[in-house]
Coordinates of C-alpha atoms in Angstrom, one line a residue:
Chain A
M7 CA 0.0 0.0 0.0
I8 CA 1.2 3.5 -0.8
R9 CA 0.2 6.7 1.0
L10 CA 1.2 10.3 0.3
Q11 CA 0.1 12.8 2.9
R12 CA 0.8 16.1 4.6
E13 CA 0.0 14.9 8.1
D14 CA 2.1 12.8 10.5
F15 CA 1.5 9.1 10.9
D16 CA 1.8 6.6 13.8
P17 CA 4.2 3.8 12.9
G18 CA 2.7 1.5 15.5
I19 CA -0.8 1.9 14.1
E20 CA 0.4 1.6 10.5
L21 CA 2.4 -1.5 11.2
A22 CA -0.4 -3.2 13.1
S23 CA -2.3 -3.9 9.9
L24 CA 0.7 -4.9 7.8
G25 CA 0.2 -8.5 6.8
E26 CA -2.3 -8.9 9.6
G27 CA -3.4 -12.4 10.1
N28 CA -1.1 -13.8 7.4
P29 CA 0.6 -16.7 9.2
V30 CA 3.2 -17.1 6.4
I31 CA 5.0 -13.9 7.5
G32 CA 8.2 -14.6 9.6
G33 CA 9.7 -11.1 9.5
I34 CA 8.8 -7.5 9.1
C35 CA 11.5 -4.9 8.3
T36 CA 10.7 -1.2 8.7
F37 CA 12.6 2.0 7.9
V38 CA 11.5 5.4 9.2
G39 CA 13.3 8.5 8.0
L40 CA 13.3 11.6 10.1
V41 CA 14.2 15.3 9.6
R42 CA 17.7 15.9 11.1
D43 CA 18.6 19.2 12.7
C44 CA 21.8 19.3 10.7
S45 CA 22.6 18.3 7.1
A46 CA 25.7 18.3 4.9
A47 CA 25.1 22.0 4.2
G48 CA 24.7 23.1 7.9
P49 CA 22.0 23.6 10.6
V50 CA 18.4 22.8 9.6
T51 CA 15.5 24.6 11.3
A52 CA 12.8 23.3 8.9
M53 CA 12.4 21.4 5.7
T54 CA 9.8 21.6 3.0
L55 CA 9.1 18.6 0.7
E56 CA 7.8 19.5 -2.7
H57 CA 6.5 16.7 -5.0
Y58 CA 4.9 16.1 -8.3
P59 CA 1.3 15.0 -7.7
G60 CA 0.3 12.2 -10.0
M61 CA 3.8 11.1 -10.9
T62 CA 4.7 10.5 -7.3
E63 CA 2.0 8.0 -6.8
K64 CA 2.8 6.3 -10.1
E65 CA 6.5 6.1 -9.4
L66 CA 5.9 4.7 -5.9
A67 CA 3.6 2.1 -7.4
R68 CA 6.3 1.2 -9.9
I69 CA 8.9 0.8 -7.2
E70 CA 6.5 -1.4 -5.1
A71 CA 5.8 -3.6 -8.1
E72 CA 9.6 -3.9 -8.8
A73 CA 10.2 -5.0 -5.2
R74 CA 7.4 -7.6 -5.4
A75 CA 8.8 -8.9 -8.6
R76 CA 12.3 -9.3 -7.1
W77 CA 11.4 -10.7 -3.6
P78 CA 8.7 -13.0 -2.2
I79 CA 7.0 -10.2 -0.3
E80 CA 3.7 -10.8 1.5
D81 CA 2.9 -7.1 2.1
V82 CA 4.4 -3.7 1.5
L83 CA 3.7 -0.3 3.1
I84 CA 5.1 3.1 1.9
I85 CA 4.1 6.3 3.5
H86 CA 5.7 9.6 2.4
R87 CA 4.9 13.0 3.7
H88 CA 5.1 16.3 1.9
G89 CA 4.9 20.0 3.0
R90 CA 6.8 21.7 5.8
L91 CA 8.4 19.6 8.5
L92 CA 10.5 20.3 11.6
P93 CA 13.6 18.5 12.9
G94 CA 12.6 15.2 14.5
E95 CA 9.5 14.8 12.4
R96 CA 8.9 11.6 10.4
I97 CA 9.3 12.0 6.6
V98 CA 8.9 8.5 5.3
L99 CA 8.1 4.9 6.4
V100 CA 8.8 1.8 4.3
A101 CA 7.9 -1.6 5.6
T102 CA 8.1 -5.1 4.1
A103 CA 6.7 -8.4 5.4
S104 CA 8.0 -11.7 4.1
A105 CA 8.4 -15.3 5.2
H106 CA 12.1 -14.8 5.5
R107 CA 14.1 -12.1 7.1
Q108 CA 16.7 -11.6 4.4
A109 CA 14.0 -10.9 1.8
A110 CA 12.3 -8.5 4.2
F111 CA 15.6 -6.6 4.8
D112 CA 16.6 -6.6 1.2
A113 CA 13.3 -5.4 -0.2
C114 CA 13.0 -2.7 2.5
Q115 CA 16.4 -1.4 1.7
F116 CA 15.7 -1.6 -2.1
L117 CA 12.5 0.4 -1.6
I118 CA 14.1 3.3 0.3
D119 CA 17.1 3.3 -2.1
W120 CA 15.0 3.5 -5.2
L121 CA 12.5 5.9 -3.6
K122 CA 15.3 8.4 -2.9
T123 CA 16.5 8.5 -6.4
R124 CA 13.3 7.9 -8.4
A125 CA 10.3 9.3 -6.6
P126 CA 9.7 13.0 -7.5
F127 CA 10.3 14.7 -4.2
W128 CA 12.5 17.7 -3.6
K129 CA 13.7 18.9 -0.2
R130 CA 14.2 22.6 0.6
E131 CA 16.0 23.2 3.8
E132 CA 15.7 26.3 6.0
G133 CA 18.7 27.3 8.1
P134 CA 20.2 30.4 9.8
A135 CA 21.6 31.4 6.4
G136 CA 18.3 31.1 4.5
A137 CA 16.7 28.4 2.5
R138 CA 18.5 26.1 0.0
W139 CA 17.4 23.2 -2.2
V140 CA 19.0 19.9 -1.1
E141 CA 21.5 18.5 -3.6
A142 CA 21.1 14.9 -4.7
R143 CA 23.9 12.9 -3.0
A144 CA 26.2 10.6 -4.9
E145 CA 25.9 8.1 -2.0
D146 CA 22.2 7.8 -2.8
D147 CA 22.9 7.1 -6.4
D148 CA 25.4 4.5 -5.4
A149 CA 23.0 2.9 -3.0
A150 CA 20.3 2.7 -5.8
A151 CA 22.8 1.4 -8.3
R152 CA 23.4 -1.7 -6.1
W153 CA 20.0 -2.9 -7.3
R154 CA 20.5 -3.1 -11.0
E155 CA 17.5 -3.2 -13.3
D156 CA 18.5 -6.6 -14.6
D157 CA 19.0 -8.0 -11.2
R158 CA 15.6 -9.5 -10.8
K159 CA 15.6 -12.7 -8.8
E160 CA 12.9 -14.4 -10.8
Chain B
M24 CA 1.2 20.7 -24.4
K25 CA 1.5 21.3 -20.7
V26 CA 4.9 22.0 -19.2
L27 CA 5.5 21.7 -15.4
Y28 CA 8.5 22.9 -13.4
F29 CA 9.5 21.8 -9.9
A30 CA 11.9 22.9 -7.2
W31 CA 14.7 25.3 -8.3
V32 CA 13.7 24.8 -12.0
R33 CA 10.3 26.2 -11.1
E34 CA 11.9 29.1 -9.1
R35 CA 14.2 30.1 -11.9
I36 CA 11.5 30.0 -14.6
G37 CA 9.1 31.8 -12.3
T38 CA 6.1 29.6 -12.9
D39 CA 5.1 26.0 -12.0
C40 CA 3.1 25.3 -15.1
E41 CA 2.5 26.7 -18.6
E42 CA 0.6 25.7 -21.8
V43 CA 2.9 25.9 -24.8
S44 CA 2.4 25.3 -28.5
P45 CA 5.8 24.7 -30.1
P46 CA 6.1 24.3 -33.9
A47 CA 5.7 20.9 -35.4
A48 CA 9.5 20.5 -35.8
V49 CA 9.7 20.2 -32.0
G50 CA 9.3 16.4 -31.8
D51 CA 11.4 15.3 -28.9
V52 CA 12.5 16.4 -25.5
G53 CA 15.8 17.7 -26.7
S54 CA 14.2 20.0 -29.3
L55 CA 11.5 21.1 -26.9
V56 CA 14.2 22.2 -24.4
A57 CA 16.0 24.2 -27.1
W58 CA 12.7 25.9 -28.0
L59 CA 11.8 26.6 -24.4
R60 CA 15.2 28.2 -23.7
N61 CA 14.1 31.1 -26.0
R62 CA 11.0 31.9 -24.0
S63 CA 12.8 33.9 -21.3
E64 CA 16.1 34.5 -19.5
G65 CA 14.7 32.3 -16.7
H66 CA 14.0 29.4 -19.1
A67 CA 17.4 29.8 -20.7
E68 CA 19.2 29.7 -17.3
A69 CA 17.1 26.9 -15.7
L70 CA 17.4 24.7 -18.8
S71 CA 21.0 25.6 -19.7
D72 CA 22.6 22.4 -18.4
L73 CA 20.5 19.2 -19.2
A74 CA 22.9 17.2 -17.0
R75 CA 21.4 19.0 -14.0
V76 CA 17.7 18.6 -15.0
R77 CA 15.5 15.5 -15.3
V78 CA 12.6 15.2 -17.6
A79 CA 9.3 13.3 -17.4
V80 CA 6.8 12.8 -20.2
N81 CA 3.3 11.9 -19.0
Q82 CA 4.6 11.3 -15.5
E83 CA 7.3 8.9 -16.6
A84 CA 11.0 9.6 -16.4
V85 CA 12.5 9.7 -19.9
G86 CA 15.7 10.7 -21.8
P87 CA 16.3 13.6 -24.3
D88 CA 15.4 11.5 -27.3
H89 CA 11.9 10.7 -26.0
P90 CA 9.2 12.0 -28.4
V91 CA 6.8 14.8 -27.3
A92 CA 3.4 15.6 -28.9
S93 CA 0.6 18.1 -28.3
G94 CA -1.5 16.8 -25.4
D95 CA 1.5 15.5 -23.5
E96 CA 2.4 16.6 -20.0
I97 CA 6.1 17.4 -19.8
A98 CA 7.9 18.1 -16.5
F99 CA 11.4 19.5 -15.8
F100 CA 13.0 19.1 -12.3
P101 CA 16.3 18.6 -10.5
P102 CA 17.4 15.1 -9.4
M103 CA 15.1 13.8 -6.7
T104 CA 15.9 14.2 -3.0
G105 CA 13.0 12.6 -1.2
G106 CA 13.0 9.8 1.3
Chain C
M28 CA 18.2 -1.2 25.8
I29 CA 17.6 -4.9 26.2
R30 CA 14.5 -6.6 27.4
L31 CA 13.7 -10.3 27.9
Q32 CA 10.1 -11.1 28.6
R33 CA 7.3 -13.6 28.5
E34 CA 4.5 -11.1 27.6
D35 CA 3.9 -9.6 24.2
F36 CA 5.0 -6.0 23.3
D37 CA 3.6 -3.2 21.2
P38 CA 6.2 -2.1 18.6
G39 CA 4.6 1.3 18.2
I40 CA 4.9 2.1 21.9
E41 CA 8.4 0.6 22.1
L42 CA 9.7 2.6 19.1
A43 CA 8.1 5.8 20.3
S44 CA 10.8 6.2 22.9
L45 CA 13.7 5.1 20.7
G46 CA 16.0 8.0 20.4
E47 CA 13.2 10.3 21.5
G48 CA 14.2 14.0 21.1
N49 CA 17.6 13.2 19.6
P50 CA 17.7 15.5 16.5
V51 CA 20.8 13.8 15.1
I52 CA 18.8 10.7 14.2
G53 CA 17.9 10.5 10.5
G54 CA 16.8 6.9 10.3
I55 CA 15.4 4.1 12.4
C56 CA 15.5 0.5 11.1
T57 CA 13.4 -2.1 12.8
F58 CA 13.0 -5.9 12.4
V59 CA 10.2 -7.8 14.0
G60 CA 10.3 -11.7 13.9
L61 CA 7.0 -13.6 14.1
V62 CA 6.0 -17.2 14.6
R63 CA 5.1 -18.8 11.3
D64 CA 2.5 -21.5 11.0
C65 CA 4.9 -23.6 8.9
S66 CA 8.6 -24.3 9.2
A67 CA 11.2 -26.4 7.3
A68 CA 10.0 -29.4 9.3
G69 CA 6.3 -29.0 8.6
P70 CA 3.2 -27.3 10.1
V71 CA 3.6 -25.5 13.4
T72 CA 0.8 -25.1 15.9
A73 CA 2.8 -23.6 18.7
M74 CA 6.4 -22.8 19.6
T75 CA 8.2 -22.7 23.0
L76 CA 11.3 -20.6 23.4
E77 CA 13.6 -21.9 26.1
H78 CA 16.6 -19.7 27.2
Y79 CA 19.5 -19.5 29.6
P80 CA 18.6 -16.9 32.2
G81 CA 21.6 -14.8 33.0
M82 CA 23.7 -15.7 30.0
T83 CA 20.9 -14.5 27.6
E84 CA 21.1 -11.0 29.1
K85 CA 24.9 -11.0 29.0
E86 CA 25.1 -12.2 25.4
L87 CA 22.5 -9.7 24.2
A88 CA 24.5 -6.9 26.0
R89 CA 27.7 -8.1 24.2
I90 CA 25.9 -8.1 20.9
E91 CA 24.6 -4.6 21.5
A92 CA 28.1 -3.4 22.5
E93 CA 29.6 -4.9 19.4
A94 CA 27.1 -3.1 17.1
R95 CA 27.8 0.2 18.9
A96 CA 31.5 -0.4 18.3
R97 CA 31.0 -1.0 14.6
W98 CA 28.5 1.6 13.7
P99 CA 27.6 5.2 14.8
I100 CA 24.4 4.2 16.5
E101 CA 22.4 6.7 18.6
D102 CA 20.1 4.2 20.1
V103 CA 19.4 0.4 20.2
L104 CA 16.4 -1.6 21.3
I105 CA 16.3 -5.4 21.6
I106 CA 13.2 -7.2 22.9
H107 CA 13.1 -11.0 22.9
R108 CA 10.3 -13.1 24.3
H109 CA 10.4 -16.6 25.8
G110 CA 7.8 -19.2 26.7
R111 CA 5.0 -20.6 24.6
L112 CA 3.9 -18.7 21.5
L113 CA 1.3 -19.2 18.8
P114 CA 1.7 -18.6 15.0
G115 CA 1.4 -14.9 14.2
E116 CA 2.8 -13.9 17.6
R117 CA 5.8 -11.6 17.8
I118 CA 9.1 -13.3 19.0
V119 CA 11.7 -10.6 18.7
L120 CA 12.2 -6.9 17.9
V121 CA 15.5 -5.3 17.0
A122 CA 15.7 -1.6 16.3
T123 CA 18.5 0.8 15.6
A124 CA 18.6 4.6 15.3
S125 CA 21.4 6.4 13.5
A126 CA 22.2 9.6 11.7
H127 CA 22.4 7.6 8.4
R128 CA 20.2 5.0 7.0
Q129 CA 22.9 2.6 5.9
A130 CA 24.3 2.4 9.4
A131 CA 20.8 1.8 10.8
F132 CA 20.1 -1.0 8.3
D133 CA 23.5 -2.7 8.7
A134 CA 23.5 -2.5 12.5
C135 CA 19.9 -3.9 12.6
Q136 CA 20.7 -6.8 10.3
F137 CA 24.0 -7.5 12.2
L138 CA 22.0 -7.6 15.5
I139 CA 19.5 -10.1 14.4
D140 CA 22.1 -12.2 12.6
W141 CA 24.3 -12.4 15.7
L142 CA 21.4 -12.8 18.0
K143 CA 20.2 -15.9 16.1
T144 CA 23.5 -17.7 16.4
R145 CA 24.9 -16.4 19.7
A146 CA 22.0 -15.6 22.1
P147 CA 21.1 -18.8 24.1
F148 CA 17.6 -19.4 22.9
W149 CA 16.2 -22.7 21.7
K150 CA 12.9 -23.2 19.9
R151 CA 10.7 -26.3 20.3
E152 CA 8.0 -26.5 17.7
E153 CA 4.7 -28.3 18.2
G154 CA 2.9 -29.8 15.1
P155 CA 0.5 -32.5 14.2
A156 CA 3.3 -35.1 14.5
G157 CA 4.3 -34.0 18.0
A158 CA 7.0 -31.6 19.2
R159 CA 10.6 -31.3 17.9
W160 CA 13.6 -29.1 18.7
V161 CA 14.3 -26.7 15.8
E162 CA 17.7 -27.4 14.2
A163 CA 20.1 -24.5 13.7
R164 CA 20.1 -23.5 10.1
A165 CA 23.3 -23.2 8.0
E166 CA 21.8 -20.0 6.4
D167 CA 21.8 -18.4 9.8
D168 CA 25.4 -19.3 10.4
D169 CA 26.2 -17.9 6.9
A170 CA 24.3 -14.7 7.7
A171 CA 26.2 -14.3 11.0
A172 CA 29.5 -15.1 9.3
R173 CA 29.1 -12.0 7.0
W174 CA 30.0 -9.9 10.0
R175 CA 33.5 -11.1 10.9
E176 CA 34.9 -10.4 14.3
D177 CA 37.7 -8.4 12.9
D178 CA 35.4 -6.4 10.7
R179 CA 35.0 -3.5 13.1
K180 CA 34.7 -0.2 11.3
E181 CA 36.7 1.8 13.9
Chain D
M28 CA 30.8 -27.0 40.2
K29 CA 27.3 -26.4 38.8
V30 CA 26.4 -27.9 35.5
L31 CA 23.4 -26.8 33.5
Y32 CA 21.7 -28.4 30.5
F33 CA 19.3 -26.9 28.0
A34 CA 16.9 -28.0 25.2
W35 CA 17.4 -31.6 23.9
V36 CA 20.6 -31.9 26.0
R37 CA 18.5 -31.3 29.1
E38 CA 15.9 -33.8 27.9
R39 CA 18.3 -36.6 27.2
I40 CA 20.2 -36.2 30.5
G41 CA 16.9 -35.8 32.4
T42 CA 17.8 -32.8 34.5
D43 CA 18.4 -29.1 33.9
C44 CA 21.0 -28.7 36.6
E45 CA 23.3 -30.7 38.8
E46 CA 26.1 -30.1 41.3
V47 CA 29.2 -32.2 40.5
S48 CA 32.6 -32.6 42.1
P49 CA 35.0 -34.1 39.5
P50 CA 38.5 -35.1 40.5
A51 CA 41.3 -32.5 40.3
A52 CA 42.5 -34.0 37.0
V53 CA 39.4 -32.6 35.3
G54 CA 40.8 -29.2 34.4
D55 CA 39.2 -28.2 31.1
V56 CA 35.9 -28.6 29.3
G57 CA 37.1 -31.6 27.2
S58 CA 38.1 -33.6 30.3
L59 CA 34.9 -32.6 32.1
V60 CA 32.8 -33.9 29.2
A61 CA 34.7 -37.2 29.2
W62 CA 34.0 -37.5 33.0
L63 CA 30.3 -36.5 32.7
R64 CA 29.7 -39.2 30.1
N65 CA 30.3 -41.8 32.8
R66 CA 27.5 -40.5 35.0
S67 CA 24.6 -42.1 33.1
E68 CA 23.5 -43.5 29.7
G69 CA 21.7 -40.1 29.2
H70 CA 24.9 -38.2 29.8
A71 CA 26.8 -40.5 27.5
E72 CA 24.3 -40.1 24.7
A73 CA 23.7 -36.3 25.1
L74 CA 27.4 -35.5 25.2
S75 CA 28.6 -38.2 22.7
D76 CA 29.2 -35.8 19.8
L77 CA 30.8 -32.5 20.9
A78 CA 30.3 -31.2 17.3
R79 CA 26.6 -31.0 18.1
V80 CA 26.8 -29.4 21.6
R81 CA 28.0 -25.9 22.7
V82 CA 29.5 -25.1 26.0
A83 CA 29.5 -22.0 28.2
V84 CA 31.7 -21.4 31.2
N85 CA 30.3 -18.8 33.6
Q86 CA 27.8 -17.7 31.0
E87 CA 30.3 -17.1 28.2
A88 CA 30.6 -19.4 25.1
V89 CA 34.0 -21.3 25.2
G90 CA 35.8 -24.0 23.3
P91 CA 36.8 -27.5 24.6
D92 CA 40.2 -26.3 25.9
H93 CA 38.7 -23.7 28.2
P94 CA 39.7 -24.3 31.9
V95 CA 37.0 -25.3 34.4
A96 CA 37.3 -25.1 38.2
S97 CA 35.2 -25.7 41.3
G98 CA 32.8 -22.8 41.7
D99 CA 32.3 -22.4 37.9
E100 CA 28.9 -22.6 36.2
I101 CA 29.2 -24.8 33.1
A102 CA 26.4 -25.2 30.6
F103 CA 25.8 -27.6 27.7
F104 CA 23.3 -26.9 25.0
P105 CA 22.6 -27.3 21.2
P106 CA 23.4 -24.5 18.7
M107 CA 21.2 -21.5 19.4
T108 CA 17.9 -21.1 17.5
G109 CA 16.5 -17.9 18.8
G110 CA 15.4 -14.7 17.0

């Protein structure tokens, strides 16, 4: 399931329904990304996430489909916020449920790696020196490149 | 066709969306960019370096050779920084 | 923090206090392990987790210390249950909070891999054919062996 | 010294804990195992193959050469299967 929203979410409530009652599930891996009070460019007092309505949902659906094609996943949840957020606030949640823990871990990491480089979100940080658009990081490209297009396990 | 701009591309061009009607010779992303650069100084600056700008046609990421046609939704934006 | 208990836990409540108010944290990775209704040996109707009181706490503390020595972790939570559990019930939760997502993912996976092969727990499965002790799996040894003792990042 | 048994080692020996006083010559895990095997058929069977049994001395995993002394807590158990 994919959700795009301005408001905060409660990971406990969201995870409670992930794969609920599916006795095949042996492991659930979750990643939650938070706004830090400091980035590569300096102190951060707030962050605004802009996105491309329409394409964002489609791209997240493509990323979910790709993860399901690569790993035996029983359930997936992606929640991404947009709008203005303060340090300590949740930005994103990615969770995967699978019979096996390695698949859950790999699929969860794949989802966040691909999401960071493919889903049309842009961060604008506010700091003491004004606002600046966050630059894409080479590390994120490298992380996404670990999961090559032709690497499907099927 | 409808052209959308996001993040600093939007700021430099000064609008988030415009309807444009390029001549028929504008058949792909590359030629559309060349044509858009002539619309204003902001367009010229924002679209000067295609290595720094990504393109989507009808909400799907594409390269500079991808065809464009009237009725398409074309978007220009920097590399993504979500998550 | 390490907790060993018979009763269930609520991941949402547990995670709410993980690294609370620490604005350095950019990512939290969580793994929750559940009782499956089927194992390598056949259907599972219940599972009993035996452990070695005293050594279990010490071993989990050693594993946590090792993770903290290898990665820049801001907070760690390990909860492991013992006693008799039914399919679908939670067995274990491992969560790591770090400034960077890769450290959170790696440390979380390290913790569950080492826990599986080093913490003194033993599973006894009940099924239609009676009860049987779960055999240690070569895959778990392989997973733990990825993190060699001399692999510290320091 | 106190000897503990867990999981199927406990079941085969028939007890989870016993106080033993081996002779002074029993100075390491290997010689303790050899001595324990003589206590009963259950001991002999449970401890017959040390490749299948792990050992902890004072709640720390050790190998067969590790010393043991009176006052120690020694535990025998199968490979761990938690998590």
